[in-house]
Amino acid sequence: RKEVEQDPGPFNVPEGATVAFNCTYSNSASQSFFWYRQDCRKEPKLLMSVYSSGNEDGRFTAQLNRASQYISLLIRDSKLSDSATYLCVAPSGTYKYIFGTGTRLKVLA
Amino acid sequence: DAGVIQSPRHEVTEMGQEVTLRCKPISGHDYLFWYRQTMMRGLELLIYFNNNVPIDDSGMPEDRFSAKMPNASFSTLKIQPSEPRDSAVYFCASTEDFTDTQYFGPGTRLTVL
């Protein structure tokens, strides 16, 4: 099993739709997680951190499910500008973070 | 703040040549990471430094790859000799604290012919 796994997609959704991605991780001791966004031919940028209690930032909600070892990202009221690849990040060991291969989202007009 | 700076942005070279990629982290950031991104393997951590000291280089593919950080404001990733399978985008990232946000540079797109 990979340390961090994501559905590569693409997820094609209409504008205004709600879409959710999951990311599974294998290290049960992991404490901190992140979602990054990467636009085509650009560098990854932090979207949001994932806290144990969940985290909401406008239309974006990130949640952690420790029992099933996955994190999720929910995007409400999708915009065309949300089209990107979303990378989840989980710890591997004490001093190492592993990036997932990303989930591609296309929001359609 | 200038952000993480990488050079060159694009590099095209021939198999067997030496390639040197450069990175200037954000001032004050104690951690520096080198990643490689390909369609097949995604974003892979190659090596990271803390206070200029290499901490984990387990991701470095083989002896052809080497990385240095002679001071807090400069790091290099060298490939010698280069091979076509090294073609990828190489990112450098830095962070102030290990559990904090990593700030990525724009990347170097390497093509080895």
PDB file of C-alpha atoms in Angstrom:
ATOM      1  CA  ARG A   1       0.000   0.000   0.000  1.00  0.00           C
ATOM      2  CA  LYS A   2       1.267   3.457  -0.877  1.00  0.00           C
ATOM      3  CA  GLU A   3       1.845   5.821   2.027  1.00  0.00           C
ATOM      4  CA  VAL A   4      -0.527   8.380   0.555  1.00  0.00           C
ATOM      5  CA  GLU A   5      -3.128   7.500  -2.063  1.00  0.00           C
ATOM      6  CA  GLN A   6      -5.486   9.671  -4.056  1.00  0.00           C
ATOM      7  CA  ASP A   7      -7.955   9.044  -6.856  1.00  0.00           C
ATOM      8  CA  PRO A   8      -6.282  10.738  -9.845  1.00  0.00           C
ATOM      9  CA  GLY A   9      -9.615  11.723 -11.412  1.00  0.00           C
ATOM     10  CA  PRO A  10     -10.347  13.779 -13.357  1.00  0.00           C
ATOM     11  CA  PHE A  11     -13.462  14.898 -11.563  1.00  0.00           C
ATOM     12  CA  ASN A  12     -15.529  16.872 -14.074  1.00  0.00           C
ATOM     13  CA  VAL A  13     -18.225  18.890 -12.322  1.00  0.00           C
ATOM     14  CA  PRO A  14     -20.502  21.748 -13.398  1.00  0.00           C
ATOM     15  CA  GLU A  15     -20.140  25.203 -11.912  1.00  0.00           C
ATOM     16  CA  GLY A  16     -21.946  25.470  -8.615  1.00  0.00           C
ATOM     17  CA  ALA A  17     -21.654  21.781  -7.777  1.00  0.00           C
ATOM     18  CA  THR A  18     -20.248  20.340  -4.586  1.00  0.00           C
ATOM     19  CA  VAL A  19     -17.345  17.952  -4.965  1.00  0.00           C
ATOM     20  CA  ALA A  20     -15.338  15.940  -2.459  1.00  0.00           C
ATOM     21  CA  PHE A  21     -12.003  14.176  -2.636  1.00  0.00           C
ATOM     22  CA  ASN A  22     -10.543  11.658  -0.244  1.00  0.00           C
ATOM     23  CA  CYS A  23      -6.946  10.799   0.473  1.00  0.00           C
ATOM     24  CA  THR A  24      -5.887   7.722   2.424  1.00  0.00           C
ATOM     25  CA  TYR A  25      -2.695   7.488   4.431  1.00  0.00           C
ATOM     26  CA  SER A  26      -0.916   4.520   5.937  1.00  0.00           C
ATOM     27  CA  ASN A  27       0.952   5.959   8.931  1.00  0.00           C
ATOM     28  CA  SER A  28      -1.517   5.703  11.798  1.00  0.00           C
ATOM     29  CA  ALA A  29       0.685   7.903  13.994  1.00  0.00           C
ATOM     30  CA  SER A  30       0.378  10.855  11.605  1.00  0.00           C
ATOM     31  CA  GLN A  31      -0.663  14.111  13.264  1.00  0.00           C
ATOM     32  CA  SER A  32      -0.645  16.913  10.723  1.00  0.00           C
ATOM     33  CA  PHE A  33      -1.963  16.945   7.188  1.00  0.00           C
ATOM     34  CA  PHE A  34      -2.314  19.443   4.389  1.00  0.00           C
ATOM     35  CA  TRP A  35      -4.072  20.039   1.100  1.00  0.00           C
ATOM     36  CA  TYR A  36      -2.102  21.809  -1.623  1.00  0.00           C
ATOM     37  CA  ARG A  37      -3.394  23.110  -4.914  1.00  0.00           C
ATOM     38  CA  GLN A  38      -1.351  22.929  -8.101  1.00  0.00           C
ATOM     39  CA  ASP A  39      -2.336  24.741 -11.274  1.00  0.00           C
ATOM     40  CA  CYS A  40      -1.130  23.439 -14.626  1.00  0.00           C
ATOM     41  CA  ARG A  41       2.621  24.000 -15.048  1.00  0.00           C
ATOM     42  CA  LYS A  42       2.848  25.859 -11.744  1.00  0.00           C
ATOM     43  CA  GLU A  43       4.200  25.090  -8.321  1.00  0.00           C
ATOM     44  CA  PRO A  44       2.064  23.599  -5.523  1.00  0.00           C
ATOM     45  CA  LYS A  45       0.629  26.101  -3.059  1.00  0.00           C
ATOM     46  CA  LEU A  46      -0.917  25.475   0.319  1.00  0.00           C
ATOM     47  CA  LEU A  47      -4.704  25.395   0.234  1.00  0.00           C
ATOM     48  CA  MET A  48      -5.345  24.512   3.849  1.00  0.00           C
ATOM     49  CA  SER A  49      -4.138  22.561   6.834  1.00  0.00           C
ATOM     50  CA  VAL A  50      -6.188  19.686   8.181  1.00  0.00           C
ATOM     51  CA  TYR A  51      -6.792  19.702  11.902  1.00  0.00           C
ATOM     52  CA  SER A  52      -8.228  16.945  14.055  1.00  0.00           C
ATOM     53  CA  SER A  53     -11.368  19.019  14.530  1.00  0.00           C
ATOM     54  CA  GLY A  54     -11.671  19.778  10.844  1.00  0.00           C
ATOM     55  CA  ASN A  55     -11.004  23.049   9.103  1.00  0.00           C
ATOM     56  CA  GLU A  56     -13.226  25.337   7.056  1.00  0.00           C
ATOM     57  CA  ASP A  57     -12.166  28.235   4.870  1.00  0.00           C
ATOM     58  CA  GLY A  58     -14.955  29.762   2.863  1.00  0.00           C
ATOM     59  CA  ARG A  59     -16.169  27.190   0.354  1.00  0.00           C
ATOM     60  CA  PHE A  60     -13.511  24.683   1.360  1.00  0.00           C
ATOM     61  CA  THR A  61     -13.777  22.177   4.197  1.00  0.00           C
ATOM     62  CA  ALA A  62     -11.092  19.699   5.183  1.00  0.00           C
ATOM     63  CA  GLN A  63     -11.705  16.833   7.569  1.00  0.00           C
ATOM     64  CA  LEU A  64      -9.696  14.071   9.146  1.00  0.00           C
ATOM     65  CA  ASN A  65     -10.996  10.572   9.826  1.00  0.00           C
ATOM     66  CA  ARG A  66      -8.423   8.843  12.009  1.00  0.00           C
ATOM     67  CA  ALA A  67     -10.329   5.598  12.382  1.00  0.00           C
ATOM     68  CA  SER A  68     -10.357   5.007   8.650  1.00  0.00           C
ATOM     69  CA  GLN A  69      -7.091   6.881   8.033  1.00  0.00           C
ATOM     70  CA  TYR A  70      -8.213   9.329   5.422  1.00  0.00           C
ATOM     71  CA  ILE A  71      -8.522  13.057   4.959  1.00  0.00           C
ATOM     72  CA  SER A  72     -11.123  14.713   2.808  1.00  0.00           C
ATOM     73  CA  LEU A  73     -11.559  17.985   0.966  1.00  0.00           C
ATOM     74  CA  LEU A  74     -15.007  19.328   0.196  1.00  0.00           C
ATOM     75  CA  ILE A  75     -15.520  22.186  -2.237  1.00  0.00           C
ATOM     76  CA  ARG A  76     -18.927  23.845  -2.291  1.00  0.00           C
ATOM     77  CA  ASP A  77     -20.311  26.052  -5.054  1.00  0.00           C
ATOM     78  CA  SER A  78     -17.477  25.142  -7.444  1.00  0.00           C
ATOM     79  CA  LYS A  79     -16.022  27.937  -9.565  1.00  0.00           C
ATOM     80  CA  LEU A  80     -14.232  27.675 -12.886  1.00  0.00           C
ATOM     81  CA  SER A  81     -11.145  28.940 -11.067  1.00  0.00           C
ATOM     82  CA  ASP A  82     -11.178  25.879  -8.802  1.00  0.00           C
ATOM     83  CA  SER A  83      -9.986  23.759 -11.741  1.00  0.00           C
ATOM     84  CA  ALA A  84      -6.605  22.431 -10.639  1.00  0.00           C
ATOM     85  CA  THR A  85      -4.896  19.396  -9.180  1.00  0.00           C
ATOM     86  CA  TYR A  86      -5.311  18.915  -5.439  1.00  0.00           C
ATOM     87  CA  LEU A  87      -2.468  17.239  -3.573  1.00  0.00           C
ATOM     88  CA  CYS A  88      -2.815  15.800  -0.113  1.00  0.00           C
ATOM     89  CA  VAL A  89       0.186  15.663   2.196  1.00  0.00           C
ATOM     90  CA  ALA A  90       0.709  13.321   5.120  1.00  0.00           C
ATOM     91  CA  PRO A  91       3.642  12.658   7.419  1.00  0.00           C
ATOM     92  CA  SER A  92       5.846   9.663   6.836  1.00  0.00           C
ATOM     93  CA  GLY A  93       7.813   8.948   9.963  1.00  0.00           C
ATOM     94  CA  THR A  94       8.876  11.788  12.213  1.00  0.00           C
ATOM     95  CA  TYR A  95      10.523  14.232   9.862  1.00  0.00           C
ATOM     96  CA  LYS A  96       9.208  13.579   6.422  1.00  0.00           C
ATOM     97  CA  TYR A  97       6.098  14.519   4.473  1.00  0.00           C
ATOM     98  CA  ILE A  98       4.766  12.596   1.507  1.00  0.00           C
ATOM     99  CA  PHE A  99       2.704  14.178  -1.241  1.00  0.00           C
ATOM    100  CA  GLY A 100      -0.050  12.238  -2.940  1.00  0.00           C
ATOM    101  CA  THR A 101      -0.027  12.108  -6.714  1.00  0.00           C
ATOM    102  CA  GLY A 102      -2.996  14.464  -6.833  1.00  0.00           C
ATOM    103  CA  THR A 103      -6.640  14.559  -7.836  1.00  0.00           C
ATOM    104  CA  ARG A 104      -7.458  16.548 -10.928  1.00  0.00           C
ATOM    105  CA  LEU A 105     -10.595  18.707 -10.850  1.00  0.00           C
ATOM    106  CA  LYS A 106     -12.205  20.321 -13.878  1.00  0.00           C
ATOM    107  CA  VAL A 107     -15.104  22.672 -13.271  1.00  0.00           C
ATOM    108  CA  LEU A 108     -17.209  23.059 -16.392  1.00  0.00           C
ATOM    109  CA  ALA A 109     -19.204  26.128 -17.429  1.00  0.00           C
TER     110      ALA A 109
ATOM    111  CA  ASP B   1       9.222  38.825   0.032  1.00  0.00           C
ATOM    112  CA  ALA B   2      10.739  37.394  -3.154  1.00  0.00           C
ATOM    113  CA  GLY B   3       9.687  33.826  -2.423  1.00  0.00           C
ATOM    114  CA  VAL B   4      11.769  30.794  -3.292  1.00  0.00           C
ATOM    115  CA  ILE B   5      13.928  31.427  -6.334  1.00  0.00           C
ATOM    116  CA  GLN B   6      15.043  28.693  -8.691  1.00  0.00           C
ATOM    117  CA  SER B   7      17.287  28.775 -11.721  1.00  0.00           C
ATOM    118  CA  PRO B   8      17.312  27.977 -14.494  1.00  0.00           C
ATOM    119  CA  ARG B   9      13.570  27.762 -15.222  1.00  0.00           C
ATOM    120  CA  HIS B  10      14.160  25.531 -18.209  1.00  0.00           C
ATOM    121  CA  GLU B  11      17.112  23.318 -19.050  1.00  0.00           C
ATOM    122  CA  VAL B  12      17.587  21.187 -22.117  1.00  0.00           C
ATOM    123  CA  THR B  13      20.704  19.063 -22.209  1.00  0.00           C
ATOM    124  CA  GLU B  14      22.067  15.957 -23.808  1.00  0.00           C
ATOM    125  CA  MET B  15      22.513  12.618 -22.145  1.00  0.00           C
ATOM    126  CA  GLY B  16      25.783  12.399 -20.260  1.00  0.00           C
ATOM    127  CA  GLN B  17      26.055  16.096 -19.507  1.00  0.00           C
ATOM    128  CA  GLU B  18      26.242  17.536 -16.026  1.00  0.00           C
ATOM    129  CA  VAL B  19      23.227  19.523 -14.864  1.00  0.00           C
ATOM    130  CA  THR B  20      23.185  21.921 -11.902  1.00  0.00           C
ATOM    131  CA  LEU B  21      19.945  23.286 -10.515  1.00  0.00           C
ATOM    132  CA  ARG B  22      19.981  26.189  -8.077  1.00  0.00           C
ATOM    133  CA  CYS B  23      17.705  27.339  -5.301  1.00  0.00           C
ATOM    134  CA  LYS B  24      17.529  30.332  -2.987  1.00  0.00           C
ATOM    135  CA  PRO B  25      15.115  29.704  -0.095  1.00  0.00           C
ATOM    136  CA  ILE B  26      13.048  32.331   1.666  1.00  0.00           C
ATOM    137  CA  SER B  27      15.173  34.208   4.154  1.00  0.00           C
ATOM    138  CA  GLY B  28      14.794  32.864   7.673  1.00  0.00           C
ATOM    139  CA  HIS B  29      13.532  29.464   6.597  1.00  0.00           C
ATOM    140  CA  ASP B  30      15.543  26.697   8.221  1.00  0.00           C
ATOM    141  CA  TYR B  31      14.314  23.828   6.069  1.00  0.00           C
ATOM    142  CA  LEU B  32      14.948  23.316   2.378  1.00  0.00           C
ATOM    143  CA  PHE B  33      13.490  20.523   0.265  1.00  0.00           C
ATOM    144  CA  TRP B  34      14.242  19.251  -3.234  1.00  0.00           C
ATOM    145  CA  TYR B  35      11.426  17.468  -5.084  1.00  0.00           C
ATOM    146  CA  ARG B  36      11.064  15.885  -8.497  1.00  0.00           C
ATOM    147  CA  GLN B  37       7.689  15.730 -10.251  1.00  0.00           C
ATOM    148  CA  THR B  38       6.724  13.476 -13.135  1.00  0.00           C
ATOM    149  CA  MET B  39       3.370  12.414 -14.487  1.00  0.00           C
ATOM    150  CA  MET B  40       4.000   8.802 -13.557  1.00  0.00           C
ATOM    151  CA  ARG B  41       5.363   9.229 -10.028  1.00  0.00           C
ATOM    152  CA  GLY B  42       3.962  12.541  -8.893  1.00  0.00           C
ATOM    153  CA  LEU B  43       5.906  14.735  -6.492  1.00  0.00           C
ATOM    154  CA  GLU B  44       8.797  12.841  -4.905  1.00  0.00           C
ATOM    155  CA  LEU B  45      10.971  14.150  -2.087  1.00  0.00           C
ATOM    156  CA  LEU B  46      14.613  13.764  -3.029  1.00  0.00           C
ATOM    157  CA  ILE B  47      16.409  15.310  -0.059  1.00  0.00           C
ATOM    158  CA  TYR B  48      15.902  17.913   2.625  1.00  0.00           C
ATOM    159  CA  PHE B  49      18.177  20.085   4.726  1.00  0.00           C
ATOM    160  CA  ASN B  50      17.787  21.618   8.165  1.00  0.00           C
ATOM    161  CA  ASN B  51      20.107  24.514   8.950  1.00  0.00           C
ATOM    162  CA  ASN B  52      22.194  23.604   5.895  1.00  0.00           C
ATOM    163  CA  VAL B  53      22.681  19.997   7.038  1.00  0.00           C
ATOM    164  CA  PRO B  54      21.255  17.153   4.914  1.00  0.00           C
ATOM    165  CA  ILE B  55      18.776  15.251   7.075  1.00  0.00           C
ATOM    166  CA  ASP B  56      17.166  12.714   4.771  1.00  0.00           C
ATOM    167  CA  ASP B  57      18.506  11.851   1.325  1.00  0.00           C
ATOM    168  CA  SER B  58      16.747   8.519   1.009  1.00  0.00           C
ATOM    169  CA  GLY B  59      14.825   9.812  -1.978  1.00  0.00           C
ATOM    170  CA  MET B  60      17.887  10.543  -4.052  1.00  0.00           C
ATOM    171  CA  PRO B  61      17.596   8.080  -6.931  1.00  0.00           C
ATOM    172  CA  GLU B  62      21.228   7.064  -7.244  1.00  0.00           C
ATOM    173  CA  ASP B  63      24.798   8.256  -7.017  1.00  0.00           C
ATOM    174  CA  ARG B  64      24.392  10.410 -10.082  1.00  0.00           C
ATOM    175  CA  PHE B  65      22.411  12.841  -7.936  1.00  0.00           C
ATOM    176  CA  SER B  66      24.014  15.041  -5.309  1.00  0.00           C
ATOM    177  CA  ALA B  67      22.833  18.072  -3.353  1.00  0.00           C
ATOM    178  CA  LYS B  68      24.634  20.696  -1.318  1.00  0.00           C
ATOM    179  CA  MET B  69      23.689  23.631   0.827  1.00  0.00           C
ATOM    180  CA  PRO B  70      26.851  25.653   1.484  1.00  0.00           C
ATOM    181  CA  ASN B  71      24.955  28.399   3.317  1.00  0.00           C
ATOM    182  CA  ALA B  72      21.487  29.371   4.443  1.00  0.00           C
ATOM    183  CA  SER B  73      20.635  31.156   1.215  1.00  0.00           C
ATOM    184  CA  PHE B  74      21.773  28.750  -1.478  1.00  0.00           C
ATOM    185  CA  SER B  75      21.427  25.126  -2.470  1.00  0.00           C
ATOM    186  CA  THR B  76      22.302  23.112  -5.549  1.00  0.00           C
ATOM    187  CA  LEU B  77      21.094  19.828  -6.971  1.00  0.00           C
ATOM    188  CA  LYS B  78      23.515  18.257  -9.402  1.00  0.00           C
ATOM    189  CA  ILE B  79      22.999  15.390 -11.809  1.00  0.00           C
ATOM    190  CA  GLN B  80      26.116  13.873 -13.328  1.00  0.00           C
ATOM    191  CA  PRO B  81      25.858  12.229 -15.800  1.00  0.00           C
ATOM    192  CA  SER B  82      22.304  13.060 -16.801  1.00  0.00           C
ATOM    193  CA  GLU B  83      20.021  10.493 -18.455  1.00  0.00           C
ATOM    194  CA  PRO B  84      16.740  10.863 -20.371  1.00  0.00           C
ATOM    195  CA  ARG B  85      14.807   9.339 -17.443  1.00  0.00           C
ATOM    196  CA  ASP B  86      15.879  12.312 -15.333  1.00  0.00           C
ATOM    197  CA  SER B  87      13.576  14.530 -17.392  1.00  0.00           C
ATOM    198  CA  ALA B  88      11.103  16.053 -14.933  1.00  0.00           C
ATOM    199  CA  VAL B  89      10.218  19.245 -13.124  1.00  0.00           C
ATOM    200  CA  TYR B  90      12.452  19.821 -10.118  1.00  0.00           C
ATOM    201  CA  PHE B  91      11.039  21.931  -7.311  1.00  0.00           C
ATOM    202  CA  CYS B  92      12.765  23.482  -4.368  1.00  0.00           C
ATOM    203  CA  ALA B  93      10.706  24.384  -1.297  1.00  0.00           C
ATOM    204  CA  SER B  94      11.460  25.977   2.047  1.00  0.00           C
ATOM    205  CA  THR B  95       9.736  26.311   5.378  1.00  0.00           C
ATOM    206  CA  GLU B  96      10.373  27.997   8.681  1.00  0.00           C
ATOM    207  CA  ASP B  97       9.294  25.068  10.801  1.00  0.00           C
ATOM    208  CA  PHE B  98       8.961  21.460   9.722  1.00  0.00           C
ATOM    209  CA  THR B  99       5.244  21.280  10.418  1.00  0.00           C
ATOM    210  CA  ASP B 100       4.502  24.534   8.635  1.00  0.00           C
ATOM    211  CA  THR B 101       3.583  25.376   5.095  1.00  0.00           C
ATOM    212  CA  GLN B 102       6.167  24.570   2.475  1.00  0.00           C
ATOM    213  CA  TYR B 103       6.702  27.371  -0.021  1.00  0.00           C
ATOM    214  CA  PHE B 104       7.664  26.131  -3.444  1.00  0.00           C
ATOM    215  CA  GLY B 105       9.759  27.788  -6.076  1.00  0.00           C
ATOM    216  CA  PRO B 106       8.543  27.928  -9.689  1.00  0.00           C
ATOM    217  CA  GLY B 107      10.490  24.796 -10.588  1.00  0.00           C
ATOM    218  CA  THR B 108      13.096  23.890 -13.170  1.00  0.00           C
ATOM    219  CA  ARG B 109      11.796  21.965 -16.169  1.00  0.00           C
ATOM    220  CA  LEU B 110      14.612  19.612 -17.170  1.00  0.00           C
ATOM    221  CA  THR B 111      14.705  17.788 -20.481  1.00  0.00           C
ATOM    222  CA  VAL B 112      17.515  15.341 -21.143  1.00  0.00           C
ATOM    223  CA  LEU B 113      17.753  14.280 -24.767  1.00  0.00           C
TER     224      LEU B 113
END
